Amino acid sequence: MNAFMQQLPALIGVVIGALGSYVAIVRGDRARFRRERAARWEERRLEVYAEYARTLKRSVTLAYRVASHLGNDPHPHPLSPQEAAPLLAEATEAGDPAGEALILLGSTQVVDKARAWVSVVLEMQQFLREGTHDPEAWHGLLEQQREGRAGYYAAVRDDLALPPGHSASWPVTTQVWRPDLSGTRSRPPVSPRPAPPPGTATRPGGSRRGP
């Protein structure tokens, strides 16, 4: 009995240590499960956000092409409203599931920004259905669409804790070359060659030599 009492503190220590290890393992497993679940949902939300942007951008591109047919946009591949109608219907059908997934998994801020973006796209489509020829008004809709897209992407980055990205807003200076049918030979416009970086020597014939 005396021997047992002498060993009792050691036994109690072993039991407490075992219980402590068990609790630590359980808590660690739960924390790891929560982290893995959060990572999976973040990946899923990113897929949903990107898919919604792709489907909506498809409708925007079709709108550009129809606007070019009506003389409002410089898009190089015009498309008549009759040719665009089935493509727009297909894009709308593809966008419905993406929109439902966005509402289901997206944050409130992202969904609100998506609604603002798609509202401008619907205005663009209505503008084209009316057959309006007003390049200045169309340009205003394009600016609103770009702002809506930028707001959506900013909300997505904020929701997923991503670093700030590019605004995707830059001036378009590319001219569309069209063949000259007047009988004279024409060539497409050539963009000016960018100046060489400081310290770069230019050899005869146009080749460059670095520092």
PDB file of N, CA and C in Angstrom, residues 11 13-14 19 37 53 68 84 139 146 152 157 159 190 207:
ATOM      1  N   LEU A  11       1.428   8.328 -11.333  1.00  0.00           N
ATOM      2  CA  LEU A  11       0.320   7.844 -12.151  1.00  0.00           C
ATOM      3  C   LEU A  11      -0.640   8.979 -12.513  1.00  0.00           C
ATOM      4  N   GLY A  13       0.163  12.072 -12.781  1.00  0.00           N
ATOM      5  CA  GLY A  13       0.837  12.891 -13.787  1.00  0.00           C
ATOM      6  C   GLY A  13       0.712  12.300 -15.183  1.00  0.00           C
ATOM      7  N   VAL A  14       0.830  10.950 -15.256  1.00  0.00           N
ATOM      8  CA  VAL A  14       0.711  10.292 -16.563  1.00  0.00           C
ATOM      9  C   VAL A  14      -0.689  10.478 -17.128  1.00  0.00           C
ATOM     10  N   LEU A  19      -4.391  13.057 -20.943  1.00  0.00           N
ATOM     11  CA  LEU A  19      -5.578  13.859 -21.222  1.00  0.00           C
ATOM     12  C   LEU A  19      -5.202  15.165 -21.925  1.00  0.00           C
ATOM     13  N   ARG A  37     -11.383  23.613 -44.497  1.00  0.00           N
ATOM     14  CA  ARG A  37     -12.717  23.908 -45.010  1.00  0.00           C
ATOM     15  C   ARG A  37     -12.790  25.339 -45.529  1.00  0.00           C
ATOM     16  N   ALA A  53     -17.787  36.443 -64.008  1.00  0.00           N
ATOM     17  CA  ALA A  53     -17.146  37.484 -64.810  1.00  0.00           C
ATOM     18  C   ALA A  53     -16.980  37.038 -66.260  1.00  0.00           C
ATOM     19  N   SER A  68     -20.599  47.966 -83.096  1.00  0.00           N
ATOM     20  CA  SER A  68     -19.766  48.256 -84.250  1.00  0.00           C
ATOM     21  C   SER A  68     -20.588  48.191 -85.536  1.00  0.00           C
ATOM     22  N   ALA A  84     -26.331  38.181 -83.903  1.00  0.00           N
ATOM     23  CA  ALA A  84     -25.968  38.164 -82.491  1.00  0.00           C
ATOM     24  C   ALA A  84     -27.060  37.603 -81.602  1.00  0.00           C
ATOM     25  N   HIS A 139     -20.240  55.596 -75.765  1.00  0.00           N
ATOM     26  CA  HIS A 139     -18.982  55.734 -75.026  1.00  0.00           C
ATOM     27  C   HIS A 139     -19.259  55.926 -73.534  1.00  0.00           C
ATOM     28  N   ARG A 146     -17.051  49.760 -67.554  1.00  0.00           N
ATOM     29  CA  ARG A 146     -15.699  49.559 -67.034  1.00  0.00           C
ATOM     30  C   ARG A 146     -15.650  49.841 -65.527  1.00  0.00           C
ATOM     31  N   TYR A 152     -16.558  45.407 -59.265  1.00  0.00           N
ATOM     32  CA  TYR A 152     -16.766  43.976 -58.985  1.00  0.00           C
ATOM     33  C   TYR A 152     -15.453  43.304 -58.639  1.00  0.00           C
ATOM     34  N   ARG A 157     -11.511  40.889 -54.737  1.00  0.00           N
ATOM     35  CA  ARG A 157     -10.187  40.867 -54.096  1.00  0.00           C
ATOM     36  C   ARG A 157     -10.301  41.129 -52.601  1.00  0.00           C
ATOM     37  N   ASP A 159     -12.890  40.429 -50.687  1.00  0.00           N
ATOM     38  CA  ASP A 159     -13.513  39.276 -50.032  1.00  0.00           C
ATOM     39  C   ASP A 159     -12.527  38.130 -49.854  1.00  0.00           C
ATOM     40  N   VAL A 190       1.275  51.929 -88.924  1.00  0.00           N
ATOM     41  CA  VAL A 190       2.366  51.338 -88.153  1.00  0.00           C
ATOM     42  C   VAL A 190       2.528  52.126 -86.879  1.00  0.00           C
ATOM     43  N   SER A 207      19.588  47.444 -85.146  1.00  0.00           N
ATOM     44  CA  SER A 207      19.798  46.512 -84.045  1.00  0.00           C
ATOM     45  C   SER A 207      20.279  47.274 -82.818  1.00  0.00           C
TER      46      SER A 207
END
